[in-house]
Every structure is written in structure tokens, then in C-alpha cells.
CSV table of C-alpha atoms and ligand atoms in Angstrom, one decimal:
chain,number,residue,atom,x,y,z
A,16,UNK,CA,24.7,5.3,16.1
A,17,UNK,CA,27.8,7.0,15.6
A,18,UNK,CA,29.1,10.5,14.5
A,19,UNK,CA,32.1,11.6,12.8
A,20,UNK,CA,33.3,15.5,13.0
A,21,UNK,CA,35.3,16.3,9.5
A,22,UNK,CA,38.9,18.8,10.0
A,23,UNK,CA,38.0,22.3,9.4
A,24,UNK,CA,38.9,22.7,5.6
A,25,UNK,CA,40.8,25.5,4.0
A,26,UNK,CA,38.0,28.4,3.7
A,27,UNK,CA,37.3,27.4,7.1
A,28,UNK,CA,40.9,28.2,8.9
A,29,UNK,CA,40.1,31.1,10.9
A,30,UNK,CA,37.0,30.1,12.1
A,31,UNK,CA,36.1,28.8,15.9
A,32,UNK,CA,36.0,25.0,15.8
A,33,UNK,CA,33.1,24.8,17.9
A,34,UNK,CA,32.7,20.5,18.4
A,35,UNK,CA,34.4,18.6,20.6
A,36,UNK,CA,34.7,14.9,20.4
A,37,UNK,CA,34.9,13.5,24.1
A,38,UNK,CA,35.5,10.0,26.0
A,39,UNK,CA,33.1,7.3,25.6
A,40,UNK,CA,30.9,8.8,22.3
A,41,UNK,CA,30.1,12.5,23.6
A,42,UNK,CA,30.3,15.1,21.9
A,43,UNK,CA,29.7,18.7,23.2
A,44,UNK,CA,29.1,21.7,21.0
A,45,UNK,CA,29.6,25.4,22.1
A,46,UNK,CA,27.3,28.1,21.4
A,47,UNK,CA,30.5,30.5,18.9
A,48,UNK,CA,28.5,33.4,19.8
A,49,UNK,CA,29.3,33.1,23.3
A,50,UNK,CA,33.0,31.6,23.1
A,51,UNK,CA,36.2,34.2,23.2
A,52,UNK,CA,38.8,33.2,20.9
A,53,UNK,CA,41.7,31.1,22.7
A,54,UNK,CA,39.8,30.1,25.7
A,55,UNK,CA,38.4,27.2,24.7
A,56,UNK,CA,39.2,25.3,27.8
A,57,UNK,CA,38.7,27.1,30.2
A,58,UNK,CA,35.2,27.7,28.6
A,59,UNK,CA,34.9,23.9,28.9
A,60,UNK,CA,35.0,24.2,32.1
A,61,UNK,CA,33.5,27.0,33.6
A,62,UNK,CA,30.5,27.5,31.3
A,63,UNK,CA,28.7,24.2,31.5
A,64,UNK,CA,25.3,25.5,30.7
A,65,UNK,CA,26.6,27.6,27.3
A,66,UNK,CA,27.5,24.2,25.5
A,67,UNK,CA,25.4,21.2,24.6
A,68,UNK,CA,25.8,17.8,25.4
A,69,UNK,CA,24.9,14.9,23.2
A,70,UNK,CA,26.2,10.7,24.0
A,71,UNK,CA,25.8,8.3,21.1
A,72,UNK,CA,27.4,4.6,20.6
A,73,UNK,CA,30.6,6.1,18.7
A,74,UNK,CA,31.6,9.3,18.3
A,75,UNK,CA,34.9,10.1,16.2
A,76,UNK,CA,37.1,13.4,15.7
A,77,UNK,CA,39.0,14.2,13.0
A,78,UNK,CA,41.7,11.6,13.2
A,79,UNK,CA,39.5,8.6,12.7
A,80,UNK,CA,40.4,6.9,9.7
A,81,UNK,CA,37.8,5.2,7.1
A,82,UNK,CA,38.8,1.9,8.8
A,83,UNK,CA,37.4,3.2,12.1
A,84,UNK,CA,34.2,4.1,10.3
A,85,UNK,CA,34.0,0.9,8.8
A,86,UNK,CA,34.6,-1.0,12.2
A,87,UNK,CA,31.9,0.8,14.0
A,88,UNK,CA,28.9,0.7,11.3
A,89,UNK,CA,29.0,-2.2,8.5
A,90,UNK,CA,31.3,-4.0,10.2
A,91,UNK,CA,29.1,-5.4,12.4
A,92,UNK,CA,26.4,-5.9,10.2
A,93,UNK,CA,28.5,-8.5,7.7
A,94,UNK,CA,27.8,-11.6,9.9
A,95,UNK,CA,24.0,-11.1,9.7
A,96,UNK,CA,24.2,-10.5,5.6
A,97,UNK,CA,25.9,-13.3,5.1
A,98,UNK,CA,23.1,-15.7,7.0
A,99,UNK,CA,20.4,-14.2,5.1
A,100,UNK,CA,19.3,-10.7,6.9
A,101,UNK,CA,19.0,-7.4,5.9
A,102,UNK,CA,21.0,-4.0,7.4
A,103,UNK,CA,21.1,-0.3,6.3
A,104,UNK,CA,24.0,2.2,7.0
A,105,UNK,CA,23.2,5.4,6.6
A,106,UNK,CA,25.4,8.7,6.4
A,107,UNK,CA,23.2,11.8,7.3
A,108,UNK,CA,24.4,15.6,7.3
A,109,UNK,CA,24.0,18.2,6.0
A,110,UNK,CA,26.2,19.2,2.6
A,111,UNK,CA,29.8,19.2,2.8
A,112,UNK,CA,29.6,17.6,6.7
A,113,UNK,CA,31.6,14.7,4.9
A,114,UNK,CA,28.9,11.9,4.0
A,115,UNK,CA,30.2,10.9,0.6
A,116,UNK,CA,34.2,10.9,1.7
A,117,UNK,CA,32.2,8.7,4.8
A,118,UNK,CA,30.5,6.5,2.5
A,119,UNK,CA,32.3,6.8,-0.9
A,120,UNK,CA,35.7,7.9,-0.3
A,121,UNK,CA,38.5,8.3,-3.1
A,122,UNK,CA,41.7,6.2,-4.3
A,123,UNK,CA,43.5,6.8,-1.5
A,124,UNK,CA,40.9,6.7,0.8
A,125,UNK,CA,38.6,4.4,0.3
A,126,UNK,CA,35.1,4.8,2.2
A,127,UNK,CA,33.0,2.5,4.1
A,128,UNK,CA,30.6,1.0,1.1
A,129,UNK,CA,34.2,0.5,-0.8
A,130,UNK,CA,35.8,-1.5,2.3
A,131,UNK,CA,32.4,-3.4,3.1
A,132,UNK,CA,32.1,-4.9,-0.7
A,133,UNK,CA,35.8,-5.5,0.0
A,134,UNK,CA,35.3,-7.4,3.5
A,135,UNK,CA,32.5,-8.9,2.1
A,136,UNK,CA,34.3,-10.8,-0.8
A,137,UNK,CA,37.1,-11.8,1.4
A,138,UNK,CA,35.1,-13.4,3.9
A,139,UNK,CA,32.8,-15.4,1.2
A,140,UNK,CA,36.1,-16.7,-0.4
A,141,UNK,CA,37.0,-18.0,2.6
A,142,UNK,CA,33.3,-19.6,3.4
A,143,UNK,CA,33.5,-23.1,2.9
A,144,UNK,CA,30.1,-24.2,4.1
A,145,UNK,CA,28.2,-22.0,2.0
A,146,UNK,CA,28.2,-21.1,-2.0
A,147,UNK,CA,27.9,-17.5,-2.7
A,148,UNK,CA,26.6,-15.0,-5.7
A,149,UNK,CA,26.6,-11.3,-5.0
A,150,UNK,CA,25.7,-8.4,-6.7
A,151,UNK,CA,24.8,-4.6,-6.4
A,152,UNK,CA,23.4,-2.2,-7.5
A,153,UNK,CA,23.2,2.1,-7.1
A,154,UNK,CA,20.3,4.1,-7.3
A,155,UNK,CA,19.4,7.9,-6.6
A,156,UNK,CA,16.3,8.9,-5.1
A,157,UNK,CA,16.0,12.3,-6.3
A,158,UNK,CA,12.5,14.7,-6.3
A,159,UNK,CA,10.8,11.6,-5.4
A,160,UNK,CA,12.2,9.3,-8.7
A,161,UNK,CA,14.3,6.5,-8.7
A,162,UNK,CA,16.9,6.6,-11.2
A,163,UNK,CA,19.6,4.0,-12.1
A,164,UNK,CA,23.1,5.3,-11.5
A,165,UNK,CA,24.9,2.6,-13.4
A,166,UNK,CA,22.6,3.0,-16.8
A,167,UNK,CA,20.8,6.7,-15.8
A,168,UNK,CA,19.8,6.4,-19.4
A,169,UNK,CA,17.0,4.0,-18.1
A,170,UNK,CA,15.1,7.1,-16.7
A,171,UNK,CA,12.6,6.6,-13.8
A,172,UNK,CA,12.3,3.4,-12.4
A,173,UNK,CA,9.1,2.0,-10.6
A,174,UNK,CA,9.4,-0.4,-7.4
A,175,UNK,CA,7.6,-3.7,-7.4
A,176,UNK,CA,6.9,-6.4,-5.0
A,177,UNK,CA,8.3,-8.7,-6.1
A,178,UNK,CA,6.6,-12.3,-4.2
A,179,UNK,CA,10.6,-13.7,-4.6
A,180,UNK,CA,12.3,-10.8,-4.0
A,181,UNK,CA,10.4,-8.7,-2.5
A,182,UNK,CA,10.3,-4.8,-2.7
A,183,UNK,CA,12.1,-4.2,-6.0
A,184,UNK,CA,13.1,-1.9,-8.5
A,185,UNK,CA,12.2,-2.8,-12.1
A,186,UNK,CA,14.7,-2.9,-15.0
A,187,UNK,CA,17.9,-2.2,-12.5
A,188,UNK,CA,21.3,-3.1,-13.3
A,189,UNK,CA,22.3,-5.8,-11.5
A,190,UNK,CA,26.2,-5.7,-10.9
A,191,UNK,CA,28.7,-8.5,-10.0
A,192,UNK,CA,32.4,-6.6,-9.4
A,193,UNK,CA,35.3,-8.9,-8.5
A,194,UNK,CA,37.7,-6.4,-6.3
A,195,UNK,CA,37.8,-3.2,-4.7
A,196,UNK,CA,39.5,-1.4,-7.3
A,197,UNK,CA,36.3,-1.9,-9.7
A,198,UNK,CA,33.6,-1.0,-6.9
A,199,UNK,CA,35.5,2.1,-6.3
A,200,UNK,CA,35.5,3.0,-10.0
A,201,UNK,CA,32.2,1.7,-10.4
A,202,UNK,CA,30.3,3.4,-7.2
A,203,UNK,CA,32.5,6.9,-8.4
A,204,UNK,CA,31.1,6.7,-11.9
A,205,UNK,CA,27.5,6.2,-10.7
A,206,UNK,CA,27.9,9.5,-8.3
A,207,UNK,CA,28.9,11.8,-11.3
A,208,UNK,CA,25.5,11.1,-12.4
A,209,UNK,CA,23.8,11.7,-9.2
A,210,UNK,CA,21.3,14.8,-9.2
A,211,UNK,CA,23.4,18.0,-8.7
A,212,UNK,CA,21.6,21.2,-8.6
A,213,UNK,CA,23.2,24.8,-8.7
A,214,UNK,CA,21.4,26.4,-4.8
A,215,UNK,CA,23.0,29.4,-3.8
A,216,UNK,CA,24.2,27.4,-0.8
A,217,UNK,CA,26.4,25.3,-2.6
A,218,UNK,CA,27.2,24.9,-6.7
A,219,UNK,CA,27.3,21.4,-6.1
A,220,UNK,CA,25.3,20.6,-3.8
A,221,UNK,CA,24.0,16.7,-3.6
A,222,UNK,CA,20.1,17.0,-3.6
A,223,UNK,CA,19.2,13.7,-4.3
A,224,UNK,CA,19.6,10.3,-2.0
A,225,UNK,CA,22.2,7.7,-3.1
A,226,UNK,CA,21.6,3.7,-2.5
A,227,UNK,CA,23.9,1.1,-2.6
A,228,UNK,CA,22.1,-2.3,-2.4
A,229,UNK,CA,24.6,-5.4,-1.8
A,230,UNK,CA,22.6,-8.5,-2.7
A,231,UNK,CA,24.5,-11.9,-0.9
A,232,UNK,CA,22.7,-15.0,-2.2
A,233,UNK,CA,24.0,-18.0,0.2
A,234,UNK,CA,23.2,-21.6,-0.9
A,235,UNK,CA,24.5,-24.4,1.2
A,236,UNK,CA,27.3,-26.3,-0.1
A,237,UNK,CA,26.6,-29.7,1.7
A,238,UNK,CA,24.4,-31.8,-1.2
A,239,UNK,CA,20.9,-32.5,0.6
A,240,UNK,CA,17.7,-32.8,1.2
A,241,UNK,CA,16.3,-29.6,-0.1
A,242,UNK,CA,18.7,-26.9,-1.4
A,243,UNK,CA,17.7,-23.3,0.8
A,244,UNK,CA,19.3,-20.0,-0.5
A,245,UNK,CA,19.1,-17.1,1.7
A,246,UNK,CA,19.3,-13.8,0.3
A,247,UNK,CA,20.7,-11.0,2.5
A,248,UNK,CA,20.8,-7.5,1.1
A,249,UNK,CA,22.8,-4.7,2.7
A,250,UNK,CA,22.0,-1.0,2.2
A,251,UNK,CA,24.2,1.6,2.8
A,252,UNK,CA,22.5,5.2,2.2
A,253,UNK,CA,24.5,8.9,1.0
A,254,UNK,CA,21.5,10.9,2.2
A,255,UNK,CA,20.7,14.5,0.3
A,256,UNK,CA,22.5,17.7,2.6
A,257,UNK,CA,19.5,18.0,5.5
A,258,UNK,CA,20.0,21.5,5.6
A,259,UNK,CA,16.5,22.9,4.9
A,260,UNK,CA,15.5,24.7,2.1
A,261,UNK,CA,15.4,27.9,3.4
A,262,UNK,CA,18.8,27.8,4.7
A,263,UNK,CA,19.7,27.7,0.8
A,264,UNK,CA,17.0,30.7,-0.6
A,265,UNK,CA,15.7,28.2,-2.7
A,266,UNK,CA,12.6,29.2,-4.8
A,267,UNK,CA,10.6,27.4,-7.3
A,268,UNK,CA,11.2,24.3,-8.5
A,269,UNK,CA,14.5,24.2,-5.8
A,270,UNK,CA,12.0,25.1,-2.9
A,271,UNK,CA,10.1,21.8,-4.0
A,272,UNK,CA,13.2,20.0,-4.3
A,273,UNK,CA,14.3,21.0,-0.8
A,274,UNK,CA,10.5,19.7,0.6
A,275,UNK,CA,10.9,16.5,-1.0
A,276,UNK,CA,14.1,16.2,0.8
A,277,UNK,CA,12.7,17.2,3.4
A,278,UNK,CA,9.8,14.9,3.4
A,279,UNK,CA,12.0,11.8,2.8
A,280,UNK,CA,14.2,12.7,5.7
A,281,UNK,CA,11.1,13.2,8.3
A,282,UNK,CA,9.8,10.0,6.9
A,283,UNK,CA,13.1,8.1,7.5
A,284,UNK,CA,13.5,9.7,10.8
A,285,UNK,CA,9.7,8.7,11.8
A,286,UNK,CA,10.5,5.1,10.5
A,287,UNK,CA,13.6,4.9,12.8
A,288,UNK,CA,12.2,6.3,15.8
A,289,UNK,CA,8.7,4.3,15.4
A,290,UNK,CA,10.6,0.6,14.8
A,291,UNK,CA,12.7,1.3,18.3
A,292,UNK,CA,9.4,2.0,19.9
A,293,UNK,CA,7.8,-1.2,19.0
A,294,UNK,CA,10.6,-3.4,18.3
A,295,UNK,CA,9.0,-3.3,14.2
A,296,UNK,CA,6.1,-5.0,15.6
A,297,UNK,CA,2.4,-4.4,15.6
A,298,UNK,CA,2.1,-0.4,15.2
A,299,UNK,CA,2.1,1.4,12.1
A,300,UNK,CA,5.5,2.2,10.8
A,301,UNK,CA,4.8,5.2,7.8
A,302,UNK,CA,6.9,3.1,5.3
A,303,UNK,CA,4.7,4.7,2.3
A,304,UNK,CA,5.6,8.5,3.5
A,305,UNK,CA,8.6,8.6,1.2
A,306,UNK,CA,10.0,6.8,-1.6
A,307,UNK,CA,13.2,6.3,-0.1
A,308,UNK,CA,11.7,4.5,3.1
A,309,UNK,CA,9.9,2.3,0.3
A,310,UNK,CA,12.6,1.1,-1.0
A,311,UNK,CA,14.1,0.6,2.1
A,312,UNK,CA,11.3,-1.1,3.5
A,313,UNK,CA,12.8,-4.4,4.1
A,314,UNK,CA,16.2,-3.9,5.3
A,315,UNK,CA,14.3,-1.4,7.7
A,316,UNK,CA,11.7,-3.5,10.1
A,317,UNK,CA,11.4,-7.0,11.7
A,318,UNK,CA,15.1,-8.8,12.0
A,319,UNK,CA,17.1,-6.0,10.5
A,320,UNK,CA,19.9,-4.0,12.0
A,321,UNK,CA,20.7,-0.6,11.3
A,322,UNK,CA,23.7,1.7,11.0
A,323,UNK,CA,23.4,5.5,11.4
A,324,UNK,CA,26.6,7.8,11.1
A,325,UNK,CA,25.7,11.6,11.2
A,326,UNK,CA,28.6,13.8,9.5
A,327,UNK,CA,29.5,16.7,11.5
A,328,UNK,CA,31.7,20.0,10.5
A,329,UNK,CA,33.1,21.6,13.1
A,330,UNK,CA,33.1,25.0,12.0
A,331,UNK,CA,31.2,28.2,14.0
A,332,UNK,CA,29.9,29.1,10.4
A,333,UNK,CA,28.0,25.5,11.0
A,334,UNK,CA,26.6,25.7,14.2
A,335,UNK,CA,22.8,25.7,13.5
A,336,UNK,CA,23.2,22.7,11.0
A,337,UNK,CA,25.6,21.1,13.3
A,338,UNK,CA,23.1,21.2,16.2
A,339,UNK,CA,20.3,19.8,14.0
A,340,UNK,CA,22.3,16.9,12.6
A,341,UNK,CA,22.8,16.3,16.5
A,342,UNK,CA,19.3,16.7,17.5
A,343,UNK,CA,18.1,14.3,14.7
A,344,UNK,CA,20.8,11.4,15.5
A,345,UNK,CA,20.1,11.9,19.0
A,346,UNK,CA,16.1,11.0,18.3
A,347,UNK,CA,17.3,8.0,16.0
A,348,UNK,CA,19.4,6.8,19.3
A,349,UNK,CA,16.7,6.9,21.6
A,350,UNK,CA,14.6,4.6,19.4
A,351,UNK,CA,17.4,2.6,19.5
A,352,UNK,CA,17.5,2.3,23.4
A,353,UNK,CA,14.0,1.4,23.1
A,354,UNK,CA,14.5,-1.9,21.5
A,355,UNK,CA,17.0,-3.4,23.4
B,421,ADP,P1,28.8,15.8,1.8
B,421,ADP,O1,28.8,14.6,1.0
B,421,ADP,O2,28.3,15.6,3.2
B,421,ADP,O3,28.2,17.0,1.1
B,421,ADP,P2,31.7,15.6,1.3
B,421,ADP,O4,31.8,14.2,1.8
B,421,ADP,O5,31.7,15.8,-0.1
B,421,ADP,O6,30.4,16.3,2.0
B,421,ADP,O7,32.8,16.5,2.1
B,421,ADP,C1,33.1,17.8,1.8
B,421,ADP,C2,34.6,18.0,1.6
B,421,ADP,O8,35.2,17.8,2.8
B,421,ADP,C3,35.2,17.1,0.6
B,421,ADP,O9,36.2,17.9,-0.1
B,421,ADP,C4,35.8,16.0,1.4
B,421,ADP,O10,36.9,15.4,0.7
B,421,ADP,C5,36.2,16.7,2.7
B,421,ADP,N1,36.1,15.8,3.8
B,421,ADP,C6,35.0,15.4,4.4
B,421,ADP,N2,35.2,14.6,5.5
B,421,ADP,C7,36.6,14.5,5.6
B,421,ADP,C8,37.4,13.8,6.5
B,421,ADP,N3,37.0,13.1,7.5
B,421,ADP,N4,38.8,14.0,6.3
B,421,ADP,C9,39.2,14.7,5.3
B,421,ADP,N5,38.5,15.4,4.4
B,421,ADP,C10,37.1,15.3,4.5
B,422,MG,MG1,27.8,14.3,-0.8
């Protein structure tokens, strides 16, 4: 469970940056309407009970580079991929808290699904026990449908289950890239045709769920007695903005929008928090809540591990949606304790 807190951007100069990013993953947000202007420290100080705390496994400021991300999420679930598990990352915030530059990056800064298909190839060249075949694929979870980013000219897709592969999605493109340079170009073609609604919040505001799905197929090299392929498949998740509808004004067909989103979000967040309880096992996990958690599914219970990085903005104009985004990644951590 990490967090990242984005720089204040240029419409957001003269604001209070109201989140700071302490030792050891804490971060402690102020309360602006109770903060004078250049006595930040002091106030840090003084006025414990004005600001709220939150600890999580990483929490990075504005410095952190995309490699730092990368380190502290998918890093760590590579290893596991490669043997034949499944992981999910996700990046949840609300809009413009930074979850695509997290997860998606640009040229020059490549994000974390970018450097993981990256890591990933490099360490399966170098594999000499183990044969390898890998391939992806993007998908948007919009209103409830599943669309294919690569080919959105498919319309919606339905899931199957699959008795090979499992939980599935039927008629997908299946991708094989050689090098970063092509996922990049690649994952930023799919995301200009994500969902984009006009909301009064924001022009451009992502409404719909983005899923990159890393399929490693390992097949030992050593000729033998029966030839085993593993199949590991890695998720990494651009969630729609959490802010909730009504933040935005939304009515109509937007206000049904924003519930959907909403109702994917709970269901994730229920899915999370009821897997730490019980370790995946024997109680009901409300998989079939959501779409998204569907699909998800597998790379969600029994052996799998998952990633959560919750994209923060720092400014006073932010505070309720900053404190929410907390509040939500600090439930999603304490399922986590639970497991261990
Ligand atoms: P979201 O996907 O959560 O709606 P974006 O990732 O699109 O938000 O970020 C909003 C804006 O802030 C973009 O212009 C993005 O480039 C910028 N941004 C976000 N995070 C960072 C960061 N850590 N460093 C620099 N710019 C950032
Ligand atoms: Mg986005």
C-alpha cells in the first residue's frame, strides 16, 4: 500500500499545500480552513489535533521518481508472475491526483505498467531454465461494459470462464510487443480511446476503469517427463476519478455514470478488505458486485498479491477528496494487516 502526493501544478500555485509526506510512510494532512498562511511548521507542531494522521507501507512526496513507484508496487510482484501467480496494481484517486502519469506515464517519463513490461522482458531473456510467451492486453471498464482499447471497434465484450484460462474476455486482442518503446506507444493509443465524458468538474475527465493484463506463459526448458506451463497474469488497474458524483453536479445519464463508478469502487474496496479478513478463504468475497472485480477475480483471491498506490494532490482546493482517497487506502491497509 503506498501513496504518492503529485507537485501542486500551475492553476494550483497560490494555494496551501496542505499534505505532508513524513518518515517511515506517514502522511499527515492539515485541515486549510484552519492553517494561517506561512506557518506551516509551527502548525505542525503545536496543533496536533487540527491535522490527520494516516501510516501506510510507502508513502512518496513529490520528488519520487516513476522508478520509485515501480520499486515499491510491481516490482515486487515480478518474481511471483514469472512462477505462475497472479498480482494486481492498482492506482486509485480521484481525477487529476496523478493515476495515469503513475501508471501510464509519457516519453520522457515512463510510468509503472511501461517499466514493468520493460522489467519483465529483461528478466525472461535472461531466464535460462524456463521458455517464455507473453502477451497483453487493455481493456476499459466503463458504465458497466468492457470494451477493447486496442480494437474499440469490437464493441462490448462479454467475460467467460474459460475451464483453461479461466475468467476471460471473449474476442480480445491478444498483444505480443518486443520493447518499451512499443508498449508505450501501444498502452497511449489504447487511452485516447478510453471513455471521456464532458462533467462540469473536469472536460476530460477519465470515467471509465482502464486494465492492463500481462499474460507470462512459462514452460520448462529441461526436455521431460511431462511438459507443465504455468501461466501468470499480472494486472495493473487506472481506476475512474473516485470523486463522487455529486462532487461533479452530474445529472442524468452522468449521475448514472458516476454510480456505476461508484459501485465498482465499493465493490473493489469490499473485495480487498474482505480477502485480508479471511486470508481469501472460506467467507464470501462479493466478486459479482461489479464488473471490474469480475474480471479481476483471479488475480484478486487465494495465492495472489496485490499492489494499491493511492494518487494524492496536495492542494487546499483538494482537501475533501484528498481525505477520502486516504480514508479508503487506509481501509485497503488494514485488510492487509489482517493477512499476515
Ligand atoms: P488522473 O489520471 O488521476 O486523473 P493525471 O495522471 O492525468 O491524473 O494527472 C493530472 C496532471 O498532473 C497531468 O498533467 C500529469 O502530467 C500531472 N502529474 C500528475 N502526477 C505528477 C507527478 N508526480 N509529477 C509531475 N506531474 C504530475
Ligand atoms: Mg487519468
Amino acid at each position: 500500500m503506498a501513496v504518492r502526493v503529485r507537485p501542486l501544478n500551475h492553476m494550483e500555485q497560490n494555494e496551501v499545500n496542505c499534505v505532508r509526506v513524513m518518515e517511515g510512510g506517514m502522511v499527515v494532512v492539515l485541515d486549510p480552513n484552519k492553517m494561517e498562511g506561512g506557518q506551516e511548521e509551527d502548525y505542525l507542531r503545536q496543533n496536533r489535533s487540527r491535522e490527520k494522521r494516516y501510516a501506510f507501507d510507502h508513502a512518496f512526496d513529490e520528488n519520487a521518481s516513476q522508478h520509485d513507484i515501480y520499486m515499491a508496487t510491481t516490482e515486487k510482484l515480478l518474481g511471483g508472475i514469472m512462477d505462475g501467480f497472479n498480482a494486481s496494481c492498482f492506482a486509485y484517486g480521484a481525477t487529476g491526483a496523478g493515476k495515469t502519469y503513475t501508471m501510464l506515464g509519457n516519453t520522457s517519463q515512463p510510468g509503472c505498467m511501461v517499466l514493468t513490461v520493460g522489467e519483465l522482458f529483461k528478466r525472461i531473456t535472461s531466464a535460462d531454465s524456463k521458455a517464455y510467451r507473453v502477451y497483453l492486453t487493455y481493456l476499459e471498464v466503463y458504465n458497466e461494459n468492457i470494451r477493447d482499447l486496442l480494437n474499440p471497434t469490437t464493441g462490448y465484450l462479454d467475460l467467460r470462464e474459460d475451464p483453461v484460462k479461466g475468467i476471460c474476455v471473449a474476442g480480445i486482442t491478444e498483444f505480443t510487443t518486443a520493447t518499451v518503446e512499443e508498449t508505450m506507444e501501444l498502452l497511449h493509443r489504447g487511452n485516447l480511446n478510453r471513455s471521456v465524458e464532458p462533467t462540469k468538474k473536469n472536460e476530460t475527465s477519465s470515467r471509465s476503469h482502464a486494465v492492463m493484463q500481462i499474460m507470462v506463459e512459462g514452460k520448462d526448458k529441461t526436455p521431460g517427463l511431462s511438459e507443465s506451463v504455468r501461466v501468470g497474469k499480472l494486472s495493473m488497474i487506472d481506476l475512474a476519478g473516485s470523486e463522487r458524483a455529486s462532487a461533479t453536479d452530474n445529472r442524468g445519464a452522468r449521475l448514472v455514470e458516476g454510480a456505476n463508478i461508484n459501485r465498482s469502487l465499493l465493490a473493489l474496496g469490499n473485495c480487498i478488505s474482505s480477502l485480508g479478513q479471511q486470508g481469501g478463504k472460506g467467507k464470501f468475497v462479493p466478486y459479482r458486485n461489479s464488473k471490474l472485480t469480475r474480471v479481476l477475480q483471479e488475480s484478486l483471491g487465494g495465492n495472489s498479491l496485490t499492489a494499491m498506490l493511492a494518487a494524492l494532490s496536495p492542494a487546499a482546493s483538494n482537501y475533501d477528496e484528498t481525505l477520502s482517497t486516504l480514508r479508503y487506502a487506509a481501509r485497503a491497509k488494514r485488510s492487509e494487516e489482517h493477512t499476515s
